[in-house]
Short mmCIF file of C-alpha atoms and ligand atoms in Angstrom, two decimals:
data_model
loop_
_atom_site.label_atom_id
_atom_site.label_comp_id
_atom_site.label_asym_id
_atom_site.label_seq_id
_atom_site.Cartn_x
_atom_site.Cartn_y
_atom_site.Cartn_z
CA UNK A 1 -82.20 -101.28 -57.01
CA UNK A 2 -83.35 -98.14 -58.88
CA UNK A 3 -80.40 -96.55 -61.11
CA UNK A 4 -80.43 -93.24 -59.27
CA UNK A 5 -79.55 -95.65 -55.83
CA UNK A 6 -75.92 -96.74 -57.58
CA UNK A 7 -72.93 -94.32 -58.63
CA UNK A 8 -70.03 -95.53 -60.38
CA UNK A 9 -68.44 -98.11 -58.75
CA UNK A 10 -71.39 -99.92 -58.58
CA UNK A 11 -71.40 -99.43 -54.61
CA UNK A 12 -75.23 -98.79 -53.54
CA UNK A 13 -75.79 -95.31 -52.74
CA UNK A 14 -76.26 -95.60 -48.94
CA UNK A 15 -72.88 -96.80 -48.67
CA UNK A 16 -71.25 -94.14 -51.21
CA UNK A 17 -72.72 -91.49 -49.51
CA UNK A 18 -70.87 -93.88 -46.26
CA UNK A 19 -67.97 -93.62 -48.04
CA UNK A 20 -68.10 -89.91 -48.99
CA UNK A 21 -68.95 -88.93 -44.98
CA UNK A 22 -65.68 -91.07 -44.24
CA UNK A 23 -63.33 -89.36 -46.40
CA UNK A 24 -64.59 -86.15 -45.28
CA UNK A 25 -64.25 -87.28 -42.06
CA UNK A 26 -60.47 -88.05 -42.32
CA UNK A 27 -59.53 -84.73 -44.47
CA UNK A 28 -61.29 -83.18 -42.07
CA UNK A 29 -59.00 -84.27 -39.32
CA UNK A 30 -55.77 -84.15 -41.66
CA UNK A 31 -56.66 -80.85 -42.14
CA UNK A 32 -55.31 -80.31 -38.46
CA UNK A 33 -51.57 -79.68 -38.84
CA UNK A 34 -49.31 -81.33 -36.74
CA UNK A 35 -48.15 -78.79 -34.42
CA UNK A 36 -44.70 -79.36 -35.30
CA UNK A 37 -45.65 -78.47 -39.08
CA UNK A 38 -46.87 -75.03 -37.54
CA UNK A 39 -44.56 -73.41 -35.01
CA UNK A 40 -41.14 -75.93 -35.83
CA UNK A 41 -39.02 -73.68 -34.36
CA UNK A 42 -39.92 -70.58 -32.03
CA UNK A 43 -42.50 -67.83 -33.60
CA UNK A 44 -40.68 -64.80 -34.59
CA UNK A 45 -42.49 -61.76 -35.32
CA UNK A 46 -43.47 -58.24 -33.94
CA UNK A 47 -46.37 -57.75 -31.40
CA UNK A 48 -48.09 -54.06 -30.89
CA UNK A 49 -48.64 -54.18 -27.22
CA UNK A 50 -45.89 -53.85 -25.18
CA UNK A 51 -44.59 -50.02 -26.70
CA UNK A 52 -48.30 -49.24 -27.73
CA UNK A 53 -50.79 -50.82 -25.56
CA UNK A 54 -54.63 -49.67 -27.25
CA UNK A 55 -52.60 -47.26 -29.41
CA UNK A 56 -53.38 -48.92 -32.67
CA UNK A 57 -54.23 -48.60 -35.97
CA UNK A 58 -54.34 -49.47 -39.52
CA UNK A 59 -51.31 -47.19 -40.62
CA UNK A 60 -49.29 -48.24 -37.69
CA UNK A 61 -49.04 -52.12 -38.70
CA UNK A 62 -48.59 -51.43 -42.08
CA UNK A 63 -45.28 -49.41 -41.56
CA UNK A 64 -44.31 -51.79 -39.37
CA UNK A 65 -44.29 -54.78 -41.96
CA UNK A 66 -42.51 -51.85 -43.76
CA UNK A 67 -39.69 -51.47 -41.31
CA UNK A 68 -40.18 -55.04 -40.84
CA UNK A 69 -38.64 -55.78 -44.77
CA UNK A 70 -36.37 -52.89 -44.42
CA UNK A 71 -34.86 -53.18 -41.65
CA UNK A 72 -33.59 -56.60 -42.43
CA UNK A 73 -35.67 -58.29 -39.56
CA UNK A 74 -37.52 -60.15 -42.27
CA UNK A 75 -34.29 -61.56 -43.68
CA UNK A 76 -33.41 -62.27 -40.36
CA UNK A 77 -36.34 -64.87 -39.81
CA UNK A 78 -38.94 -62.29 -38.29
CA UNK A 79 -41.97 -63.50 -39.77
CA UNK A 80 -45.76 -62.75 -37.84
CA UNK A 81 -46.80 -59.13 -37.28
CA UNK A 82 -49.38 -59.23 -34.52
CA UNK A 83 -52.09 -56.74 -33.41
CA UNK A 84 -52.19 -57.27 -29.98
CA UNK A 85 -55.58 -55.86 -27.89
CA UNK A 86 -57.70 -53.05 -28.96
CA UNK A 87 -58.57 -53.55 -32.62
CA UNK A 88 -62.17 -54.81 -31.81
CA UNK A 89 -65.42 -52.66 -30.99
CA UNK A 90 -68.12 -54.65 -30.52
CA UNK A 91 -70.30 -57.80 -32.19
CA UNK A 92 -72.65 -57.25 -34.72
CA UNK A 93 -76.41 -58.76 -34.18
CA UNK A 94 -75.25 -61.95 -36.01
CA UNK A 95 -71.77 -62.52 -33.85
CA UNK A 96 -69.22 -61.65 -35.87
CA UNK A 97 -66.54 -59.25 -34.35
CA UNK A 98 -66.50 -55.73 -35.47
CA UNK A 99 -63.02 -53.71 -35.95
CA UNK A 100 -62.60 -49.95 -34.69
CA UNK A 101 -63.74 -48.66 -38.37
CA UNK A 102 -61.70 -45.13 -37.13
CA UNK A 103 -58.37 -46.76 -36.70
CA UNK A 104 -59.01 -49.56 -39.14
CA UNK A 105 -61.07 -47.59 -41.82
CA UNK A 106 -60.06 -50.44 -44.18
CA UNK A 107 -61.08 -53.00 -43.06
CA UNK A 108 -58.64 -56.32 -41.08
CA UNK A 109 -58.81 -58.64 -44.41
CA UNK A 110 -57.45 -55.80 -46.45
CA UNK A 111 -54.66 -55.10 -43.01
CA UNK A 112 -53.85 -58.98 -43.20
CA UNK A 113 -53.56 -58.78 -46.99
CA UNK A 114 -51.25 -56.21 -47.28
CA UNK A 115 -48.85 -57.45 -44.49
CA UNK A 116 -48.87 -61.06 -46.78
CA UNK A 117 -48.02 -58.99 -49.45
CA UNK A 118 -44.65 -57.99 -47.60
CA UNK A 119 -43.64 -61.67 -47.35
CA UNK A 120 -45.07 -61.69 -43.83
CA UNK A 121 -47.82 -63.46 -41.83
CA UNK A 122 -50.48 -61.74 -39.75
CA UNK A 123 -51.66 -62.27 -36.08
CA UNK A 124 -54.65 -61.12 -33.93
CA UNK A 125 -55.80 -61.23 -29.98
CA UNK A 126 -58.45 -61.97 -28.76
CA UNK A 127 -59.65 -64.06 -25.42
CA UNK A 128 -61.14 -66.67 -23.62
CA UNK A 129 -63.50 -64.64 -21.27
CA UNK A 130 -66.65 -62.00 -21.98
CA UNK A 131 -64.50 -59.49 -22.38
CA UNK A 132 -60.24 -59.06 -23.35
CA UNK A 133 -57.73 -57.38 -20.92
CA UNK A 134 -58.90 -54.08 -22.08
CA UNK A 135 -62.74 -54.53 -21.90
CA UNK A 136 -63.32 -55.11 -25.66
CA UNK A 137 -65.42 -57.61 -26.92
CA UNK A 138 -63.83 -61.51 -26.31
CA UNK A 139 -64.33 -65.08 -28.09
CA UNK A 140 -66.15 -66.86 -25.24
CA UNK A 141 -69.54 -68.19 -26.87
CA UNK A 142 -68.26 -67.77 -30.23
CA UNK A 143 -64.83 -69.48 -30.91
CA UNK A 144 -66.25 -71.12 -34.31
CA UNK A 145 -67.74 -67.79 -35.21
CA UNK A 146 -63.89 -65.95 -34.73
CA UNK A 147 -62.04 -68.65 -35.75
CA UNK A 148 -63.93 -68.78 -39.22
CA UNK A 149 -63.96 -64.85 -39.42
CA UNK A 150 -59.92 -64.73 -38.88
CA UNK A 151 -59.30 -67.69 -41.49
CA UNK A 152 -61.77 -65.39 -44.02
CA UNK A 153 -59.64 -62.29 -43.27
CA UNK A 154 -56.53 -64.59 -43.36
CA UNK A 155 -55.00 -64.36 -40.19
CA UNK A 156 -52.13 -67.04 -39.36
CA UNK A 157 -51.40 -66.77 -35.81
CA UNK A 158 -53.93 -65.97 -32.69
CA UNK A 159 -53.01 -64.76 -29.47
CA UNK A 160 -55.63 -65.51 -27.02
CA UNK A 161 -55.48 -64.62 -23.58
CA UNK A 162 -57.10 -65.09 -20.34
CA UNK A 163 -58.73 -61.89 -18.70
CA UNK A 164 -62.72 -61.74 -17.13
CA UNK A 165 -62.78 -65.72 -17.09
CA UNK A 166 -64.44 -66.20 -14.16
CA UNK A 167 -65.19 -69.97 -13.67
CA UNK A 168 -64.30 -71.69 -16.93
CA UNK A 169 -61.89 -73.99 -16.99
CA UNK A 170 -59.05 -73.01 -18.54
CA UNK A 171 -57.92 -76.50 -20.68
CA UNK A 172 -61.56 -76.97 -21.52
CA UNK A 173 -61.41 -73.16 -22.51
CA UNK A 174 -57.76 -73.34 -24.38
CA UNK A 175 -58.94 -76.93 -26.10
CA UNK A 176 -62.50 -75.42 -27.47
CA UNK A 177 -60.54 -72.58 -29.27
CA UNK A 178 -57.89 -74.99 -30.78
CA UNK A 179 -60.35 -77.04 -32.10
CA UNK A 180 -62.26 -73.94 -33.42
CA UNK A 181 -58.73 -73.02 -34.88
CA UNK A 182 -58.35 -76.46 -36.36
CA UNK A 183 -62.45 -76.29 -37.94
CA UNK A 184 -61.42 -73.54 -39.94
CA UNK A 185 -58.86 -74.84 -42.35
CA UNK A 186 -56.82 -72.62 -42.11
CA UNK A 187 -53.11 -73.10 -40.37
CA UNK A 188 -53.58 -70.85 -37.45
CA UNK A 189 -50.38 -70.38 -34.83
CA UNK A 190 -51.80 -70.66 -31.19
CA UNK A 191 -50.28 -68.83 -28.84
CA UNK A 192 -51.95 -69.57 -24.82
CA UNK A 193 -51.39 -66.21 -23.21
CA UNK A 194 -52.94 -67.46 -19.34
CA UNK A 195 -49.85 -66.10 -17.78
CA UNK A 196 -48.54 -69.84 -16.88
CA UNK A 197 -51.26 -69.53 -13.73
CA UNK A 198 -52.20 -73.16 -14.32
CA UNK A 199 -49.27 -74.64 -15.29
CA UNK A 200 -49.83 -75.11 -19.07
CA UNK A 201 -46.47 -76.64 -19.51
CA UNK A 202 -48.44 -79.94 -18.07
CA UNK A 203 -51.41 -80.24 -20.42
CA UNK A 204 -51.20 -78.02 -23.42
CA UNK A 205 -48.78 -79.61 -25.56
CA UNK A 206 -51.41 -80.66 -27.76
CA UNK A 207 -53.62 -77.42 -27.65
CA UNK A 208 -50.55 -74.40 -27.94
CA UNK A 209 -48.00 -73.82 -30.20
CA UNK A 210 -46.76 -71.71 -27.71
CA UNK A 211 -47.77 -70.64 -23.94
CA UNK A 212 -47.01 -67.80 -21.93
CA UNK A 213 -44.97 -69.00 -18.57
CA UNK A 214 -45.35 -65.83 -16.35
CA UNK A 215 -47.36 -62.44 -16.27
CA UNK A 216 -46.43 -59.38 -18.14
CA UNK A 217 -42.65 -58.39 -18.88
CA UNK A 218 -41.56 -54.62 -18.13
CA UNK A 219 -38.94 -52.69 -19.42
CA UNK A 220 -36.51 -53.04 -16.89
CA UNK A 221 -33.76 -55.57 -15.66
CA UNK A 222 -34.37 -56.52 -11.98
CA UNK A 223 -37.47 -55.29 -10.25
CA UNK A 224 -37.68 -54.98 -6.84
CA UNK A 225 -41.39 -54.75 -6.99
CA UNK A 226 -43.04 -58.42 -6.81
CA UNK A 227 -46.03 -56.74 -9.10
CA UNK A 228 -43.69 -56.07 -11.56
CA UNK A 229 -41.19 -58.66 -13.80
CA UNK A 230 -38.25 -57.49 -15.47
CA UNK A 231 -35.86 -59.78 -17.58
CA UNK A 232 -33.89 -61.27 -14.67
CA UNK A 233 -37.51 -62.02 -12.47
CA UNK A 234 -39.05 -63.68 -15.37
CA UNK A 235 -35.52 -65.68 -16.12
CA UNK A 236 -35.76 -66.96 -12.68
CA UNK A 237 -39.11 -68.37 -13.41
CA UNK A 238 -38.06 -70.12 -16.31
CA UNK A 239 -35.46 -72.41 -14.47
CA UNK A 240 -37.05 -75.95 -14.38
CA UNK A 241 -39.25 -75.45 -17.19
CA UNK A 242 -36.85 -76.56 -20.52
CA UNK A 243 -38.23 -80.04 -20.63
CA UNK A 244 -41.66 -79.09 -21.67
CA UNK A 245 -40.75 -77.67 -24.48
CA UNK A 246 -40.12 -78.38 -28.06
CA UNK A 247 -40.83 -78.47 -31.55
CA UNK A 248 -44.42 -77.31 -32.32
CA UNK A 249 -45.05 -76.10 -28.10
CA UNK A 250 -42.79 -73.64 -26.86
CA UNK A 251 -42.31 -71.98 -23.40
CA UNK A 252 -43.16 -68.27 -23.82
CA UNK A 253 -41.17 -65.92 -21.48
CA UNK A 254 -43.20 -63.11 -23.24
CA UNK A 255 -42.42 -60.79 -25.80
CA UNK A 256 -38.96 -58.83 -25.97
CA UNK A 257 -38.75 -54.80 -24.83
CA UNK A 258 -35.71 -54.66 -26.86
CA UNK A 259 -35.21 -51.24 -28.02
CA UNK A 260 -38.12 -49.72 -24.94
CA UNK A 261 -35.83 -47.58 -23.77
CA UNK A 262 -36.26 -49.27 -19.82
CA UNK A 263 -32.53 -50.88 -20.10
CA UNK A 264 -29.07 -50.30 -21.13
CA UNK A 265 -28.02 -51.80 -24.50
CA UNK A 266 -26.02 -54.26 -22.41
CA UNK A 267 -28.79 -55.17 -20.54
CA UNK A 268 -30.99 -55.63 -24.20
CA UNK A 269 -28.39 -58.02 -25.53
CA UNK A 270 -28.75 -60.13 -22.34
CA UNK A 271 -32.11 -60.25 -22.81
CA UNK A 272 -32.17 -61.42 -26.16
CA UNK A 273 -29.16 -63.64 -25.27
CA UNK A 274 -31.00 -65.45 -22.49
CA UNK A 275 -34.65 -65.64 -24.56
CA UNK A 276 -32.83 -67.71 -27.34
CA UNK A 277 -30.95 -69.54 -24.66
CA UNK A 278 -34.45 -70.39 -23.53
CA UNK A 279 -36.04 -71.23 -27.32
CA UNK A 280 -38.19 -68.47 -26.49
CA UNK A 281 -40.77 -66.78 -29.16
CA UNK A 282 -38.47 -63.93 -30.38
CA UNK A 283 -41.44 -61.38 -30.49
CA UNK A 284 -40.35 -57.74 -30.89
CA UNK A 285 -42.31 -55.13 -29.07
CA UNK A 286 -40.64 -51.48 -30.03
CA UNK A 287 -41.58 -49.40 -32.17
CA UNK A 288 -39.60 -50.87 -35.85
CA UNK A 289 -40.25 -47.81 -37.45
CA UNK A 290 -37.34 -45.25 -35.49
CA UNK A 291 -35.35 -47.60 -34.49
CA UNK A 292 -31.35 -47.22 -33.36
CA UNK A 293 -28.70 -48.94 -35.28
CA UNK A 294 -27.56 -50.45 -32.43
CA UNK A 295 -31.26 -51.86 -31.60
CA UNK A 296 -31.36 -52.75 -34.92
CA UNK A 297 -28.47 -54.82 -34.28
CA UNK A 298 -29.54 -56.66 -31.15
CA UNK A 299 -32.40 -57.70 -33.17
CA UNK A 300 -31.02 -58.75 -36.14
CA UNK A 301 -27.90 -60.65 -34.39
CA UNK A 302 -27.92 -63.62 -36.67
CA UNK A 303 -25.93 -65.61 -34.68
CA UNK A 304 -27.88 -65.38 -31.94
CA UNK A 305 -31.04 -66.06 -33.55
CA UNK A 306 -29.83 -69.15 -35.26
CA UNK A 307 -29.40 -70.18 -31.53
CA UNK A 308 -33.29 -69.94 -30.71
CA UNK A 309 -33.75 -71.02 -34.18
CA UNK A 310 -32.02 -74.38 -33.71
CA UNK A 311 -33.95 -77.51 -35.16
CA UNK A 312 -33.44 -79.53 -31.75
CA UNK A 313 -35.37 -76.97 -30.56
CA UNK A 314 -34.28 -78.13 -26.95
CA UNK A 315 -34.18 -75.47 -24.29
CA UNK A 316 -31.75 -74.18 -22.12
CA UNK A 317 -31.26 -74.12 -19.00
CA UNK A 318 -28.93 -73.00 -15.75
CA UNK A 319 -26.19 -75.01 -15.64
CA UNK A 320 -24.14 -73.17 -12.89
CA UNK A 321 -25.10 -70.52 -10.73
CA UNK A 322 -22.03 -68.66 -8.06
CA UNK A 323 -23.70 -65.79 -6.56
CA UNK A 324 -24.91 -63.11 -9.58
CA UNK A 325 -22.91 -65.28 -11.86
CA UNK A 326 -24.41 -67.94 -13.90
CA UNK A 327 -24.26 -69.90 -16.88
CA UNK A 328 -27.36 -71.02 -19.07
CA UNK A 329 -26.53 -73.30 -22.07
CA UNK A 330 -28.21 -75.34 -24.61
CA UNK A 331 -27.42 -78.55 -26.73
CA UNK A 332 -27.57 -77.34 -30.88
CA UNK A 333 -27.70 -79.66 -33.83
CA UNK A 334 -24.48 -81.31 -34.73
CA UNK A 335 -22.94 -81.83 -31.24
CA UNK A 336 -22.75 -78.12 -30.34
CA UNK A 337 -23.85 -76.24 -27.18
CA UNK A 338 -24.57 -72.44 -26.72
CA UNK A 339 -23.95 -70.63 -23.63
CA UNK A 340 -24.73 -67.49 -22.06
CA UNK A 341 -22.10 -66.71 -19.49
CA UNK A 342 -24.27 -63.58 -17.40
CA UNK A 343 -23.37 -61.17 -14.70
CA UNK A 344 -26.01 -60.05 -13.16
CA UNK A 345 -23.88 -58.08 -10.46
CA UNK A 346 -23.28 -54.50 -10.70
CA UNK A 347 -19.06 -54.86 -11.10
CA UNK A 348 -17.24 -56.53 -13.53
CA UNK A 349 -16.30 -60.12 -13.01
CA UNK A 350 -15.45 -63.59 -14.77
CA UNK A 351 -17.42 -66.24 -15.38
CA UNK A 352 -16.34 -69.41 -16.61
CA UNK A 353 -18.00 -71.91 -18.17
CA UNK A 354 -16.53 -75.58 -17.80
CA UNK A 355 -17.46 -78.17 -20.53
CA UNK A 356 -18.58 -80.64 -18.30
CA UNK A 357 -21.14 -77.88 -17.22
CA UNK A 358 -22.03 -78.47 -20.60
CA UNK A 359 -22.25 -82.36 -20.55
CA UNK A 360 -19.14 -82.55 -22.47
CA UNK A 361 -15.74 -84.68 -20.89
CA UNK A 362 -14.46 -82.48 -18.74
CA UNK A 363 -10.81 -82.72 -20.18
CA UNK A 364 -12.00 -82.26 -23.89
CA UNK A 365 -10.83 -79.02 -26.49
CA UNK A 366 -12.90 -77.09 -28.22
CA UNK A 367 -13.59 -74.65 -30.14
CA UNK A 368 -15.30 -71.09 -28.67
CA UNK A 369 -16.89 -68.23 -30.80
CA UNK A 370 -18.29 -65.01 -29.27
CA UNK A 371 -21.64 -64.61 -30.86
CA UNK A 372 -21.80 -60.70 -29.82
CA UNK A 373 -18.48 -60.34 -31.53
CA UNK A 374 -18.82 -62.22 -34.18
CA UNK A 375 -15.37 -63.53 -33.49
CA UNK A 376 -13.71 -67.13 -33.23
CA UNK A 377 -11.85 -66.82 -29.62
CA UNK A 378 -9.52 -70.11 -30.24
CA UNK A 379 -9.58 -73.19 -28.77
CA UNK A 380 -9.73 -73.83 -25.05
CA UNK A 381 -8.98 -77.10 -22.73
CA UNK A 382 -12.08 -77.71 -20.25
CA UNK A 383 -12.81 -74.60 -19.89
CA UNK A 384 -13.66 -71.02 -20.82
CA UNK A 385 -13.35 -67.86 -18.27
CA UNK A 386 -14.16 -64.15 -19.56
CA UNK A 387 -14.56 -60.83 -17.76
CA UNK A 388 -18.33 -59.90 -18.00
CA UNK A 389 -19.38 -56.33 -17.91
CA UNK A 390 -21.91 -55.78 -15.47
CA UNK A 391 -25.72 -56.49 -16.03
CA UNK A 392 -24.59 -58.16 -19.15
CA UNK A 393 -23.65 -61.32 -20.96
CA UNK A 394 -21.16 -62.93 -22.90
CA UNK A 395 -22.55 -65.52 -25.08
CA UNK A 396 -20.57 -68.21 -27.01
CA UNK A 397 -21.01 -71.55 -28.93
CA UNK A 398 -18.56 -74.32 -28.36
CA UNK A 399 -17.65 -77.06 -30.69
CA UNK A 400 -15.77 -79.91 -29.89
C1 LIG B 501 -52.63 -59.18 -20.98
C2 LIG B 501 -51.51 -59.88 -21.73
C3 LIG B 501 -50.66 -58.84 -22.44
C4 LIG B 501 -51.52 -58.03 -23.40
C5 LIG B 501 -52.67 -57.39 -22.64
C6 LIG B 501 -53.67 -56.74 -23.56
O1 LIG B 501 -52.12 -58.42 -19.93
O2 LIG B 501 -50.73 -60.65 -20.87
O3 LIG B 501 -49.59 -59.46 -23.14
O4 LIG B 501 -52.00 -58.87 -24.42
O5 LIG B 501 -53.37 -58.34 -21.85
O6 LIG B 501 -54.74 -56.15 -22.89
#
């Protein structure tokens, strides 16, 4: 054996350089995060697109991770601050994805680097198809190209949704960007945006951290219109759905319109009642900058978010249902339940909420707190009733 055919060790080279492929091999893989490691409990964050659609720009996200710090919704757990559609132009001759240089003069590294510097993460859209929801340029033929482009400009989280598709397969087309994701190194949230068409609840736990259950949300409560879902429509669709998700792949209701101006501020703390009832993504989607106190305070509603926050991370569901009253509840660490007791009627009425509703003996005690008040209400024997305002909620936790 010639000496430049050993390395230390004394193995021969053919099976160092065996060795070496191995090890690469198996980083390589380890290098793919569980997905529990990357979403443990529901994404939190801020998305552009449901206040302004293709209205977008560099100055825009960067006073929103502004308002984002000083607004408290960072201390409050909101974390990802996502450009939604719209920020790409075209490819370049060698693939890579080109930003709108006259609302992004600087550049999306430098965008992404100064939202890190907040304390925050960054996210970006793009799509499966030829083209995204708004005609701009998609990922489909080069999902390695974007995926290595977004780790280099250091983006953490990728919305990626499902417009001008045509035939391709959708968990062929979901799996290909995940692994993509996975071959950049990088730690990149996944979040399947395919409008729950196919069911992804069935066969993406291992390729989302998070999938979107229904088509788009609107500003409004109840609509009438079957084109259209409000809060209440999309609720409906959620019933059935709790045991598919879980730590690391989470049902996505879509993002809130808390703060739109579509609903009444009764109506707003419903909705972000019933999406951490759900362990829903608690994705803002007003405009941070000019926002109300009392938006502010839907949004910041600690209590309430350390409901969607809980580490089970097992979500709710209806437990009883009397006309337009019903009562969603979830189990919580440490032998607690939540429960949102909702009217969805248009005149005030109780509700009551029975603890064997919640899987609890039905003659037990226990102890109820009002997590809009901020109040401990006493304790109560096997039940709870409360007048609920209408188109609103009441929402509690109960300890035994
Ligand atoms: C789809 C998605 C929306 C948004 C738009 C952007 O409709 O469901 O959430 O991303 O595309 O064009």
């Amino acid at each position: 054996m010639r000496r430049d055919e050993t390395v230390a060790g004394g193995y021969p080279l053919k099976s160092s350089m065996h060795l070496l492929f191995m090890a690469v091999a198996i980083l390589g893989n380890s290098q793919r995060l569980p997905a529990q490691a990357l979403a443990p409990t529901p994404p939190m964050g801020w998305n552009s697109w449901n206040k302004f659609q293709c209205h977008v720009d560099e100055n825009l996200l960067r006073q929103t991770a502004d308002a984002m710090v000083q607004s408290g919704m960072k201390d409050a757990g909101y974390q990802y601050v996502i450009i939604d559609d719209c920020w790409q132009v075209l490819r370049e001759k060698n693939g890579n994805t080109v930003a709108d240089a006259e609302h992004f003069p600087s550049g999306i590294k430098a965008l992404a680097d100064y939202i890190h510097g907040k304390g925050l993460k960054f996210g970006i859209y793009s799509d499966a198809g030829a083209k995204t929801c708004a005609g701009r340029p998609a990922s489909r033929g080069h999902e390695f190209q974007d995926a290595l482009q977004y780790a280099a400009w250091g983006v953490d989280y990728l919305k990626y949704d499902w417009c001008h598709t045509t035939t391709q397969d959708v968990r062929a087309s979901y799996a290909l960007m995940r692994e993509a994701l996975d071959a950049s190194g990088r730690p990149i949230v996944f979040g399947m945006c395919e409008w729950g068409t196919a069911k992804p609840w069935l066969w993406a736990r291992d390729i989302g951290n998070l999938w979107r259950t229904t088509g788009d949300i609107t500003d409004q409560w109840d609509s009438k219109d079957k084109q259209q879902l409000g809060v209440l429509n999309i609720l409906d669709l959620q019933d059935g759905l709790e045991s598919f998700s879980g730590p690391g792949h989470w049902n996505d209701p879509d993002m809130l319109e808390v703060g739109n101006g579509g609903m009444t501020i009764p109506e707003y703390q419903a909705h972000f009642s019933l999406w951490a009832i759900l362990a829903a993504p608690l994705i803002s989607g007003n405009d941070l900058r000019d926002m109300k106190p009392e938006i502010q305070q839907i949004l910041t509603n600690r209590e309430v978010i350390a409901v969607d926050q809980d580490k089970l991370g097992r979500q709710g569901r209806r437990v009883n249902k009397d006309g337009d009253l019903e009562v969603w509840a979830r189990p919580l660490e440490g032998g607690k339940r939540a429960a949102v007791l909702l009217n969805r009627g248009t005149t005030a009425q109780p509700v009551t909420v029975s603890w064997s509703d919640l899987d609890y003996p039905g003659h037990m005690t226990a102890q109820v707190r009002d997590l809009w008040q901020h109040k401990d209400l006493g304790q109560f024997k096997e039940s709870f009733s409360v007048q609920v305002p209408p188109h609103a909620v009441v929402m509690i936790t109960v300890m035994p």
